[in-house]
Tab-separated table of N, CA and C in Angstrom:
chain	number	residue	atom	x	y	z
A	1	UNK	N	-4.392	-1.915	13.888
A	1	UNK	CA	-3.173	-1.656	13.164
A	1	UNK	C	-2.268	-0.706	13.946
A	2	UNK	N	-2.698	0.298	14.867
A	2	UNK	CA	-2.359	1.260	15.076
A	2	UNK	C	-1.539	0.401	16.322
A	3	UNK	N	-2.317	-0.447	16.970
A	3	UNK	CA	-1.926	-1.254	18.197
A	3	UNK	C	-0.734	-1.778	17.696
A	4	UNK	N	-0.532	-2.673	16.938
A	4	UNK	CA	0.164	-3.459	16.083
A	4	UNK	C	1.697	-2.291	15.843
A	5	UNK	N	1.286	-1.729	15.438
A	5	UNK	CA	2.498	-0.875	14.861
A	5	UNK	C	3.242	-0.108	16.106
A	6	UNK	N	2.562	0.819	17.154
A	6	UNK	CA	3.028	0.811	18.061
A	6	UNK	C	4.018	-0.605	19.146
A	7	UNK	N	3.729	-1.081	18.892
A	7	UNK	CA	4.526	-2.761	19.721
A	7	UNK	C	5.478	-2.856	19.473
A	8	UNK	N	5.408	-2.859	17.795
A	8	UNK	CA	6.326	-2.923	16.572
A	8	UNK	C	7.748	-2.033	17.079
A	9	UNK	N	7.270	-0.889	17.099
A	9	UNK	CA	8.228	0.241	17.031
A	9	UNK	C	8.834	0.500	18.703
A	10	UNK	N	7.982	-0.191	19.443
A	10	UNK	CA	8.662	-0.506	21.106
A	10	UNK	C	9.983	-1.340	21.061
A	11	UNK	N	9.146	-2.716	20.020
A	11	UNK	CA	10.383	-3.956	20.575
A	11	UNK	C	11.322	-3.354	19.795
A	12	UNK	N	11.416	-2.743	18.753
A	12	UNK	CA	12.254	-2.449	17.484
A	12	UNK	C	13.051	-1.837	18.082
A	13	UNK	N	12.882	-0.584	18.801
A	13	UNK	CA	13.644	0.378	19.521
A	13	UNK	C	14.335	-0.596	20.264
A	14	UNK	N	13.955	-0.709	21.553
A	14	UNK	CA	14.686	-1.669	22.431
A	14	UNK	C	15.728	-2.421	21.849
A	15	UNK	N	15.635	-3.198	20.265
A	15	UNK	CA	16.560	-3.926	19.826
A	15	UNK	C	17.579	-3.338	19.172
A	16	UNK	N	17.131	-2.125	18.825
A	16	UNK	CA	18.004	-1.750	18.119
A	16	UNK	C	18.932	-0.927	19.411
A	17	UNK	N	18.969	-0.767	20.660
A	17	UNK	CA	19.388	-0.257	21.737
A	17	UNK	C	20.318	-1.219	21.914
A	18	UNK	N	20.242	-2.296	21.877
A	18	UNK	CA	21.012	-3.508	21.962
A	18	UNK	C	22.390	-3.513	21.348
A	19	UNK	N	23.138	-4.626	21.765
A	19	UNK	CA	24.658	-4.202	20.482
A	19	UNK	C	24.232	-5.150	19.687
A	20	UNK	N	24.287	-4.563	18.278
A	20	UNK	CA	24.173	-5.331	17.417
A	20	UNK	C	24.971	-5.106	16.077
A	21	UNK	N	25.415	-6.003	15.376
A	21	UNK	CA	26.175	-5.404	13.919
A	21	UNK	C	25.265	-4.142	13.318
A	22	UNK	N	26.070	-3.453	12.600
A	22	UNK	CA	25.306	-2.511	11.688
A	22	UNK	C	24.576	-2.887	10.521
A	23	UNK	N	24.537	-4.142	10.223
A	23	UNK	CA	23.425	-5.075	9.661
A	23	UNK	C	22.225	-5.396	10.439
A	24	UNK	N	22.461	-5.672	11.199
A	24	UNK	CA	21.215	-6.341	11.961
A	24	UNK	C	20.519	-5.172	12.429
A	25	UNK	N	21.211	-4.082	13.020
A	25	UNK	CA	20.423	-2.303	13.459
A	25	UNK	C	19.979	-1.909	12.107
A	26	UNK	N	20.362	-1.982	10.689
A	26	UNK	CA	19.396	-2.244	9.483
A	26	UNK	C	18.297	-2.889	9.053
A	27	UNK	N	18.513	-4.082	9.603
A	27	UNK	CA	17.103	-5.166	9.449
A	27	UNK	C	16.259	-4.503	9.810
A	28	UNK	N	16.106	-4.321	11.311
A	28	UNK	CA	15.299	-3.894	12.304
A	28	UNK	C	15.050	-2.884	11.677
A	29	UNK	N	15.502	-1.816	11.550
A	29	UNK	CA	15.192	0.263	10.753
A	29	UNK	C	14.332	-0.447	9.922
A	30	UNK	N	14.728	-1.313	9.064
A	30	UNK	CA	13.595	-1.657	8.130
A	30	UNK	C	12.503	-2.141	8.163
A	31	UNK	N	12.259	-3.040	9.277
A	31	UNK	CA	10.895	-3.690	9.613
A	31	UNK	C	10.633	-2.586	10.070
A	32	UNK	N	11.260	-1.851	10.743
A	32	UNK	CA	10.071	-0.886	11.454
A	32	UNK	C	9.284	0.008	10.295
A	33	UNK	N	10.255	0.244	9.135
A	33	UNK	CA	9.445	0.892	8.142
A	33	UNK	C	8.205	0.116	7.187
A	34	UNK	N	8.600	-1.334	7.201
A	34	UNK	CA	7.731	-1.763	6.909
A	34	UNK	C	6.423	-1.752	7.810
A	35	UNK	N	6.714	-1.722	9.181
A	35	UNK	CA	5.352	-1.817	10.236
A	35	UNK	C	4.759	-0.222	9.970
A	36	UNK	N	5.304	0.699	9.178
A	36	UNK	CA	4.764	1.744	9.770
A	36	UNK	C	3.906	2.102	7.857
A	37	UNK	N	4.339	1.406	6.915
A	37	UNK	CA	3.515	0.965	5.733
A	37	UNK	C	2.144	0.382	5.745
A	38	UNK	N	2.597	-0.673	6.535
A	38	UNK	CA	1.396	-1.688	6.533
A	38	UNK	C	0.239	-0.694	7.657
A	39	UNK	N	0.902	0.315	8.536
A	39	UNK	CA	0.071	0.473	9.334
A	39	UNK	C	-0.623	1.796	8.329
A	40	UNK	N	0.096	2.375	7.017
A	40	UNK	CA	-0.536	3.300	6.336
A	40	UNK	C	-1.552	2.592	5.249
A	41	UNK	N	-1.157	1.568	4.793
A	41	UNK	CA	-2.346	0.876	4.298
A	41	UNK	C	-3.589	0.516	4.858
A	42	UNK	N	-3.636	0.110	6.074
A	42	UNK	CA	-4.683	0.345	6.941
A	42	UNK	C	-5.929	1.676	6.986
A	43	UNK	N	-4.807	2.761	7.520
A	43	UNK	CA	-5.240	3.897	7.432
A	43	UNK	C	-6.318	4.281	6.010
A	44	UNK	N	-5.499	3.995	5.051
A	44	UNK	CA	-6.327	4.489	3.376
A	44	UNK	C	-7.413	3.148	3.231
A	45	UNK	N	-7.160	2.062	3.477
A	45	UNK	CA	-8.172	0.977	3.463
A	45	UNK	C	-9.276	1.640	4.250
A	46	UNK	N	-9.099	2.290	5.675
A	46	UNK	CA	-10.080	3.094	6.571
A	46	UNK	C	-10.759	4.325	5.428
A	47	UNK	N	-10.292	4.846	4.981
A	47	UNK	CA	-10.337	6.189	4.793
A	47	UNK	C	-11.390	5.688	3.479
A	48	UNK	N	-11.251	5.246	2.494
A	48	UNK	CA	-12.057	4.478	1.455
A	48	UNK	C	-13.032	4.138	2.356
A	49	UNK	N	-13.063	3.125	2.992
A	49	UNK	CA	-14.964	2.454	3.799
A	49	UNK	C	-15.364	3.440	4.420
A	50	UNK	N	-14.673	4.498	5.111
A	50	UNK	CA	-15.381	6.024	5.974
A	50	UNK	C	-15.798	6.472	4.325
A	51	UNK	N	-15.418	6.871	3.189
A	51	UNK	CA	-16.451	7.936	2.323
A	51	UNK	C	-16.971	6.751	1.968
A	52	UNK	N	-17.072	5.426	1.427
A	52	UNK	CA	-18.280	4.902	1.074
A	52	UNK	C	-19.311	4.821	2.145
A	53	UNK	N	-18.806	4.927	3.361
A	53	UNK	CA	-20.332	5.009	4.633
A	53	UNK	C	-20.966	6.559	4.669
A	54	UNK	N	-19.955	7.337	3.993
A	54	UNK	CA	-20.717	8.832	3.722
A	54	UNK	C	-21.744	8.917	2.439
A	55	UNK	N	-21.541	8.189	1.367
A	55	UNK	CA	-22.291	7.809	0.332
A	55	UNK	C	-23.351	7.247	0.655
A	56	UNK	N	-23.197	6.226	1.450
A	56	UNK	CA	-24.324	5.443	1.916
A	56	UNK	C	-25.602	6.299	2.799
A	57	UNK	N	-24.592	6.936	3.742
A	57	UNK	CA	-25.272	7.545	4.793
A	57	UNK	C	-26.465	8.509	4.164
A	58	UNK	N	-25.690	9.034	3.096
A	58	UNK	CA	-26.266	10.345	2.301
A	58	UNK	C	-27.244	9.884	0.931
A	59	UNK	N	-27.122	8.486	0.897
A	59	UNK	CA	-27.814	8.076	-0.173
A	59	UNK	C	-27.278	8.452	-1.402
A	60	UNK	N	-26.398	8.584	-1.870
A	60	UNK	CA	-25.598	8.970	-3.328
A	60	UNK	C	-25.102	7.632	-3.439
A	61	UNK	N	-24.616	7.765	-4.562
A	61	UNK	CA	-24.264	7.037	-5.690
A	61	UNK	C	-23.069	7.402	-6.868
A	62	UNK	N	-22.266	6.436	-7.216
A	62	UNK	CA	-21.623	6.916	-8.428
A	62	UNK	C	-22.378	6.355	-9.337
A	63	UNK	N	-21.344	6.568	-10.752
A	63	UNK	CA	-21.980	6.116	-11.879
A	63	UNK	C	-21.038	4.476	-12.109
A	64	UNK	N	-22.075	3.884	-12.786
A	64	UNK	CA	-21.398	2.417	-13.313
A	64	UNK	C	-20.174	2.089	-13.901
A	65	UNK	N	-20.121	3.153	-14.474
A	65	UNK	CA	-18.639	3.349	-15.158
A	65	UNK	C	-17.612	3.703	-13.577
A	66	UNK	N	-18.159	4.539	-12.731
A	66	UNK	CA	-16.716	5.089	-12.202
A	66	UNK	C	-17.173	3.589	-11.008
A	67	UNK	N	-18.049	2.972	-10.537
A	67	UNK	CA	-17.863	1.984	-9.907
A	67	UNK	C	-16.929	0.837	-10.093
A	68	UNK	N	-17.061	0.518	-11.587
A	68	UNK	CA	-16.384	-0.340	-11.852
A	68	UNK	C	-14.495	-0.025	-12.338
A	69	UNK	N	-14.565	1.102	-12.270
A	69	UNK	CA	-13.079	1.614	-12.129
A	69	UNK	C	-12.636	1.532	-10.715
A	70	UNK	N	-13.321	2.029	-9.825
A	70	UNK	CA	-13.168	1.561	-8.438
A	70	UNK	C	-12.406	0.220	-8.198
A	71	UNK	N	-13.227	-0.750	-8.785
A	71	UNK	CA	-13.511	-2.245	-8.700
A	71	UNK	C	-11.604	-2.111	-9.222
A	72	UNK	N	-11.262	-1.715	-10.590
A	72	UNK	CA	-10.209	-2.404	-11.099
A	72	UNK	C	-9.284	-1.671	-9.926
A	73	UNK	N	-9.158	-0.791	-9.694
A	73	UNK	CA	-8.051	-0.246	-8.475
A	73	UNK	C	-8.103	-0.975	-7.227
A	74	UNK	N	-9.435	-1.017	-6.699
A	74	UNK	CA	-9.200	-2.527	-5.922
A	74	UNK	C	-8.721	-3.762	-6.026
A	75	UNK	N	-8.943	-4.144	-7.158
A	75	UNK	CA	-8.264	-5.559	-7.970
A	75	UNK	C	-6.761	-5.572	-7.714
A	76	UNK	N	-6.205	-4.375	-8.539
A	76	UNK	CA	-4.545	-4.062	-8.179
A	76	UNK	C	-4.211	-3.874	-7.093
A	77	UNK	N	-4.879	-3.394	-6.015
A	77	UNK	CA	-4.185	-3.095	-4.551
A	77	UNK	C	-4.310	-4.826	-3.932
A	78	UNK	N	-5.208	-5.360	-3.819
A	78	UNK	CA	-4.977	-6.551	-3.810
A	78	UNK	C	-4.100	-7.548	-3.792
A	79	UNK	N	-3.978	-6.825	-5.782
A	79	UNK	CA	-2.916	-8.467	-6.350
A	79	UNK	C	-1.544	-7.904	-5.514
A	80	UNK	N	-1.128	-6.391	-5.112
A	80	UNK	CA	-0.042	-6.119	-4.349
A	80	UNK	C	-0.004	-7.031	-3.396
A	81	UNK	N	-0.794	-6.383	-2.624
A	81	UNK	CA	-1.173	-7.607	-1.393
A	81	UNK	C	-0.822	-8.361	-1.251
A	82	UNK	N	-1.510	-9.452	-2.343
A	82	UNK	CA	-1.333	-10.730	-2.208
A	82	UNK	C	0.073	-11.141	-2.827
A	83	UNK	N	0.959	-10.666	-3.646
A	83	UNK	CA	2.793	-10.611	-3.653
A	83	UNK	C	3.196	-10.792	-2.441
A	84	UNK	N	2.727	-9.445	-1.647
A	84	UNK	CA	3.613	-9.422	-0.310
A	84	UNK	C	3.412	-10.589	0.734
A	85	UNK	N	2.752	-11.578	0.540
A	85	UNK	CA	2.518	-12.552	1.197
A	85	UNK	C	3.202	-13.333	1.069
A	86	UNK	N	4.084	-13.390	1.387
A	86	UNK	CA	5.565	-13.925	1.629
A	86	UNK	C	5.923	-15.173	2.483
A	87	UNK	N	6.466	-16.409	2.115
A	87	UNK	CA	6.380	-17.577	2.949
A	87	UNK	C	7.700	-17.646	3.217
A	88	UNK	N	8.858	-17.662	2.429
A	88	UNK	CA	9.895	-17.708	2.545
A	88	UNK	C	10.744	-16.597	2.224
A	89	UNK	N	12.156	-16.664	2.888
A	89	UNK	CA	13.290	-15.315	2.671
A	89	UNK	C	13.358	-15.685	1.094
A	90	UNK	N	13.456	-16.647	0.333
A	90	UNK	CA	13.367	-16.721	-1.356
A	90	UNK	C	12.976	-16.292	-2.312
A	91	UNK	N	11.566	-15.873	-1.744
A	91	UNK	CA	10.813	-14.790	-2.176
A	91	UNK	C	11.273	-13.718	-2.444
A	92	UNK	N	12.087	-12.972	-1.131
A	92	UNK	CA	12.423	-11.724	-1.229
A	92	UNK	C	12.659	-11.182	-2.520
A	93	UNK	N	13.618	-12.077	-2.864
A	93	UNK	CA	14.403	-11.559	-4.362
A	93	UNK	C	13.598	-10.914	-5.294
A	94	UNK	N	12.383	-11.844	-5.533
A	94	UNK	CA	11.400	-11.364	-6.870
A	94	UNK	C	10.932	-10.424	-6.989
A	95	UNK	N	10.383	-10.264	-5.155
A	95	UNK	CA	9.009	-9.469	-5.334
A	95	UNK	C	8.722	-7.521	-5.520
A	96	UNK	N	10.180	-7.374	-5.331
A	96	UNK	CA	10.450	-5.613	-6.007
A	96	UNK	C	9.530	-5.639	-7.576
A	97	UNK	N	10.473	-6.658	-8.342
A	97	UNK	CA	9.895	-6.267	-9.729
A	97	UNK	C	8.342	-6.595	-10.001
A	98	UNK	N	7.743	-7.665	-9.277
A	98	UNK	CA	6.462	-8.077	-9.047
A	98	UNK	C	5.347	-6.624	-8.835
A	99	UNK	N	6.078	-6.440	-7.810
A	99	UNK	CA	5.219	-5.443	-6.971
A	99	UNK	C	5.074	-4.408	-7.723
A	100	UNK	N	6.513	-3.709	-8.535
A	100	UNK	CA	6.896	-2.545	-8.891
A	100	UNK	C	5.821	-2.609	-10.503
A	101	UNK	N	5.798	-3.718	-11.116
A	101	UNK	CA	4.802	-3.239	-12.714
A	101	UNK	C	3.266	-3.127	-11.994
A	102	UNK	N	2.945	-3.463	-10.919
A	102	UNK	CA	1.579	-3.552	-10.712
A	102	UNK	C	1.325	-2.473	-9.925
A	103	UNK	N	2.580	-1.795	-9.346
A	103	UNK	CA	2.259	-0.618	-8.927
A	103	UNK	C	2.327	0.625	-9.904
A	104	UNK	N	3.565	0.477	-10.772
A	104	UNK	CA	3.110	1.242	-12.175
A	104	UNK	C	1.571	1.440	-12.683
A	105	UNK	N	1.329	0.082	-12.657
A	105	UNK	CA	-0.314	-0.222	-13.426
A	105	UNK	C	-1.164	0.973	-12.466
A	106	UNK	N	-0.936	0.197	-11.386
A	106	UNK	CA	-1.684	1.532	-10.471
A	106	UNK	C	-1.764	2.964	-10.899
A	107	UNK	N	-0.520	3.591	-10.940
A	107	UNK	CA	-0.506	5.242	-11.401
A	107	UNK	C	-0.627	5.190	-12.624
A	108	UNK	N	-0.808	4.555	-13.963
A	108	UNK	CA	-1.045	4.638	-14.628
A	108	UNK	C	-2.253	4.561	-14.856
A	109	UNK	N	-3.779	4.120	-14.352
A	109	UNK	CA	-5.024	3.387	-14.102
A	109	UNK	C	-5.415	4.670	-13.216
A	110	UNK	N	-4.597	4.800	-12.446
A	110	UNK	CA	-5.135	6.302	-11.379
A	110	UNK	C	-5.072	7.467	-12.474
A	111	UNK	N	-4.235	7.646	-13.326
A	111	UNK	CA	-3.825	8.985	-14.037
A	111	UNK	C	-5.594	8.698	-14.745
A	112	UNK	N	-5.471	7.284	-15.630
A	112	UNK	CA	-6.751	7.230	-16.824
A	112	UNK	C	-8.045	7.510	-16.099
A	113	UNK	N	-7.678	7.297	-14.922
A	113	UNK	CA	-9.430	7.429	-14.508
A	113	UNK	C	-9.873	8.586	-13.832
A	114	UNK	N	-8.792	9.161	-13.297
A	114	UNK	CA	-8.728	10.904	-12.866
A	114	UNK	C	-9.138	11.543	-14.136
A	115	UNK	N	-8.496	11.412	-15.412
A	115	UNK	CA	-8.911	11.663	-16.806
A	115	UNK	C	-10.420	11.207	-16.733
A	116	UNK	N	-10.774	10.180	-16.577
A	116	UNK	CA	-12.497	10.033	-16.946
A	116	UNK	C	-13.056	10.133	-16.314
A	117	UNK	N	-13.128	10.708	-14.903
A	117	UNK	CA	-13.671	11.582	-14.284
A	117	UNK	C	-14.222	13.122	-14.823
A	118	UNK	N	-12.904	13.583	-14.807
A	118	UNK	CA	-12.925	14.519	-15.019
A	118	UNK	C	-13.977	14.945	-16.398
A	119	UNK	N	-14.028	14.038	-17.707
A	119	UNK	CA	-14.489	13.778	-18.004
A	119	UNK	C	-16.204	14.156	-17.991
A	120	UNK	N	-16.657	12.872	-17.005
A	120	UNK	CA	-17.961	12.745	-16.709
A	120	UNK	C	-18.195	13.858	-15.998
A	121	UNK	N	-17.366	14.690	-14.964
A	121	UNK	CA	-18.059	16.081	-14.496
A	121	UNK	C	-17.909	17.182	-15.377
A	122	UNK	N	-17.488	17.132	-16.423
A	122	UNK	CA	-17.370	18.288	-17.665
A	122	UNK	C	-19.116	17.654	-18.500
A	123	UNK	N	-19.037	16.394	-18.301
A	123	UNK	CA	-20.490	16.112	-18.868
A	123	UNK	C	-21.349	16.090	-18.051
A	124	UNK	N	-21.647	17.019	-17.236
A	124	UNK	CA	-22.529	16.415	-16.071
A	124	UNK	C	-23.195	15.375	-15.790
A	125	UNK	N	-22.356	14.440	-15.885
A	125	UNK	CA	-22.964	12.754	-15.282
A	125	UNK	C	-22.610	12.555	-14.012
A	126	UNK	N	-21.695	13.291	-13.179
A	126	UNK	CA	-21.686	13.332	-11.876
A	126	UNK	C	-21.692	14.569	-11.386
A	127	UNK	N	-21.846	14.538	-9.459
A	127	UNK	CA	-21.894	15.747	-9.522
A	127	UNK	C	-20.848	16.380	-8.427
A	128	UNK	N	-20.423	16.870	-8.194
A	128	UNK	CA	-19.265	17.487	-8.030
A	128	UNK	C	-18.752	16.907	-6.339
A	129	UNK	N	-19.566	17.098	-5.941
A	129	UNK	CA	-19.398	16.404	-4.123
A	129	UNK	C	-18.924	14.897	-4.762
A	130	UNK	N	-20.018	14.262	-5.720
A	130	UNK	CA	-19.345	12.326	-5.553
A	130	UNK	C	-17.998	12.925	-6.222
A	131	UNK	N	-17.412	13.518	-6.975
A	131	UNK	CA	-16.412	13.834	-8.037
A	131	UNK	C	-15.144	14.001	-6.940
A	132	UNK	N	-15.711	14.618	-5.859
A	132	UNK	CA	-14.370	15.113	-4.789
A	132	UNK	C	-13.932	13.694	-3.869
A	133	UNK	N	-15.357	12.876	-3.947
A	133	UNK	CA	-14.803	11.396	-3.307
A	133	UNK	C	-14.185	10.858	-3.709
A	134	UNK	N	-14.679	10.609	-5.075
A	134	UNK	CA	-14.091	9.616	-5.868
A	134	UNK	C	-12.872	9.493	-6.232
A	135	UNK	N	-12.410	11.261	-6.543
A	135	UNK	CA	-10.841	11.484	-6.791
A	135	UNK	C	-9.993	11.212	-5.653
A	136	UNK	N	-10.348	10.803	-4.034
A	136	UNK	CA	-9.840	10.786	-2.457
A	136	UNK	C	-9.868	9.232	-2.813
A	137	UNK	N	-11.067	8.850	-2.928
A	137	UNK	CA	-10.765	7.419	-3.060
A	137	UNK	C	-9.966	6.621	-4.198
A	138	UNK	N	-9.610	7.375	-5.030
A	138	UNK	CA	-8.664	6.726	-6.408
A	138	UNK	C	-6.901	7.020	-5.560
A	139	UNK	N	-7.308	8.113	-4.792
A	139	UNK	CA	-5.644	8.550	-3.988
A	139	UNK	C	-5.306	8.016	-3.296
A	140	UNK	N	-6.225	7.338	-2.323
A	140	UNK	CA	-6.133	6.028	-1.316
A	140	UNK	C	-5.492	4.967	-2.535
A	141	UNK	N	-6.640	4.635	-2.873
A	141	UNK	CA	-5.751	3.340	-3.975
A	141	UNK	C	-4.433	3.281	-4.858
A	142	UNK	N	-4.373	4.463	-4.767
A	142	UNK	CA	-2.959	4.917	-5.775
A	142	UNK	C	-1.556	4.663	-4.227
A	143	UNK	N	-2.171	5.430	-3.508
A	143	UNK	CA	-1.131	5.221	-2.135
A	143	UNK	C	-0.891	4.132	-1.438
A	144	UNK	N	-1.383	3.387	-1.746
A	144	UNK	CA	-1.838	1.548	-1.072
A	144	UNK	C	-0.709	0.727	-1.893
A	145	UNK	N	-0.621	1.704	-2.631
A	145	UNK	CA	0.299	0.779	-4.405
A	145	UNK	C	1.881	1.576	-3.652
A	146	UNK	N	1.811	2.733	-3.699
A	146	UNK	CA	3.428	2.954	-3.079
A	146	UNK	C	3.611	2.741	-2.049
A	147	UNK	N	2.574	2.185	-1.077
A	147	UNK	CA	3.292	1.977	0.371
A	147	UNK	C	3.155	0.601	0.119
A	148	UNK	N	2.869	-0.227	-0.803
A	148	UNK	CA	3.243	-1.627	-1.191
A	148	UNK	C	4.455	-1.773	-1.621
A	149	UNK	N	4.843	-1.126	-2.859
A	149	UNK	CA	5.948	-0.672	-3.357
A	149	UNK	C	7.523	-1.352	-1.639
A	150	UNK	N	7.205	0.176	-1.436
A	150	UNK	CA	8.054	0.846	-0.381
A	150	UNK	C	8.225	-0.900	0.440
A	151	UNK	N	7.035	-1.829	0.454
A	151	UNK	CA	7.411	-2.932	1.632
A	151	UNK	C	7.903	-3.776	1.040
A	152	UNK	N	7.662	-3.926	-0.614
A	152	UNK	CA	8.664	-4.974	-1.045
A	152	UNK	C	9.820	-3.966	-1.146
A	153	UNK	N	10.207	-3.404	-1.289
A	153	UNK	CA	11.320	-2.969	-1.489
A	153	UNK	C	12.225	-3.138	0.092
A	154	UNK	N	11.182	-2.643	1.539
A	154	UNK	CA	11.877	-3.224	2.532
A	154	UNK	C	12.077	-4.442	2.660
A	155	UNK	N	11.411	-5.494	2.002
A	155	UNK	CA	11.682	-6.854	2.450
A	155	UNK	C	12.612	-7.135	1.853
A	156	UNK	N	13.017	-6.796	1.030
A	156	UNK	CA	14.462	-7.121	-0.092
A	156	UNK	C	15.695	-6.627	0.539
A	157	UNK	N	15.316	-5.037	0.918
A	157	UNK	CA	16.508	-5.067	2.106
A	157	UNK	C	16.844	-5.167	2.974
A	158	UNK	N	15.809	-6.023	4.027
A	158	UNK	CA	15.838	-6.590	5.183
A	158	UNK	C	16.955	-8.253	4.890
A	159	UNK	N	16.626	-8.576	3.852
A	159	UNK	CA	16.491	-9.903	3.143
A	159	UNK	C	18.301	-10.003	3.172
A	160	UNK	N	18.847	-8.773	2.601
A	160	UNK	CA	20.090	-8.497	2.387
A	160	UNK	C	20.729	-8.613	3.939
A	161	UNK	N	20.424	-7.816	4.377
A	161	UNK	CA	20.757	-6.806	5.594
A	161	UNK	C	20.899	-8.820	6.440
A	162	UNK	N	19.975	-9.437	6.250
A	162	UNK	CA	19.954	-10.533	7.644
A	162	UNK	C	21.049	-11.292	6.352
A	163	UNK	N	21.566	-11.485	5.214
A	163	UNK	CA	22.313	-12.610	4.310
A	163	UNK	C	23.793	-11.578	4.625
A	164	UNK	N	23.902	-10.574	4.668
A	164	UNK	CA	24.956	-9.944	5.705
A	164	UNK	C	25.318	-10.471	7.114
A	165	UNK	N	24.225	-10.953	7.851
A	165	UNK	CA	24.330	-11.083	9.263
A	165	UNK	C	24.942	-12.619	9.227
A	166	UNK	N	24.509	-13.238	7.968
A	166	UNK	CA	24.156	-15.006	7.645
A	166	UNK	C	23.431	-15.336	9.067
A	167	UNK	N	22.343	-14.726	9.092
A	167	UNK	CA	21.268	-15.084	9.716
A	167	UNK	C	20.028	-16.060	8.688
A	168	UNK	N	20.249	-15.977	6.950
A	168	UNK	CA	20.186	-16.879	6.425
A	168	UNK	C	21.084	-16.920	5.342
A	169	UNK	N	20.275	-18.598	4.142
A	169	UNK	CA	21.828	-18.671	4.039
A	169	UNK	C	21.399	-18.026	2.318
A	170	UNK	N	22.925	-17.582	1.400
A	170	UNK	CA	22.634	-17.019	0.090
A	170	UNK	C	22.172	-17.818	-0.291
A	171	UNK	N	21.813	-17.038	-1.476
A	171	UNK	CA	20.644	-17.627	-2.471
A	171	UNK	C	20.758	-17.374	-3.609
């Protein structure tokens, strides 16, 4: 990713060095922000499998309940995901509001389960080390949702920025 995003931000520069309308030096600002999203989703996707290989490593465990809360925050970073998978500029249009209730869902699902955490370590059903993961790994997933956010929102104004250029056509 890191490879990827660096390239990104080479050719980007270079083009945007170029003469180009002040639309099209927009497009570009924007992909590059999108390359530098996708390359932070990466990062927190990393950062989640590094503490579950510390769990592992260490032999711990959560509880069933906070696993399967896990599970639903994964589910939502996902269905983001899979929005941003984008075939056509047609798309563009939708996918803000798409993206934007399921990223709500997200901080809303992050708030309830920070709550039932908190929770289960007031009941001692967990114990305070898994409690400090778990809350890192609900922040990854919560951040996966705004730097999803943030790329539909660039693709919409990339989307603009090139129907400015009529590099395609309105819609």
């Amino acid at each position: 990713m890191n490879y990827l995003n660096k390239n990104i931000v080479d050719f980007t520069t270079n083009a945007i060095s170029t003469e180009f309308p002040v639309e099209g030096s927009q497009a570009i600002g924007l992909f590059m922000k999108i390359s530098s999203d996708i390359e932070r989703i990466g990062d927190h996707a990393v950062n989640i499998a590094q503490r579950a290989e510390l769990l592992q490593s260490e032999d711990r465990r959560f509880s069933h309940e906070a696993m399967d809360e896990i599970g639903i925050m994964s589910s939502l970073c996902v269905n983001i995901l899979d929005e941003l998978r984008i075939m056509n500029y047609d798309e563009f249009s939708s996918i803000v509001d798409k993206v934007d209730v399921i990223e709500e869902n997200i901080d809303k699902t992050h708030h309830q389960f920070t709550v039932n955490q908190l929770k289960r370590l007031k009941d001692k059903k967990c114990t305070t080390e898994n409690s400090v993961v778990y809350t890192k790994i609900l922040t990854d997933f919560e951040r996966i949702g705004d730097h999803g956010l943030n790329i539909a929102e660039g693709f919409y104004k990339a989307r603009e920025a090139m129907k400015a250029m009529k590099m395609i056509e309105h819609q």
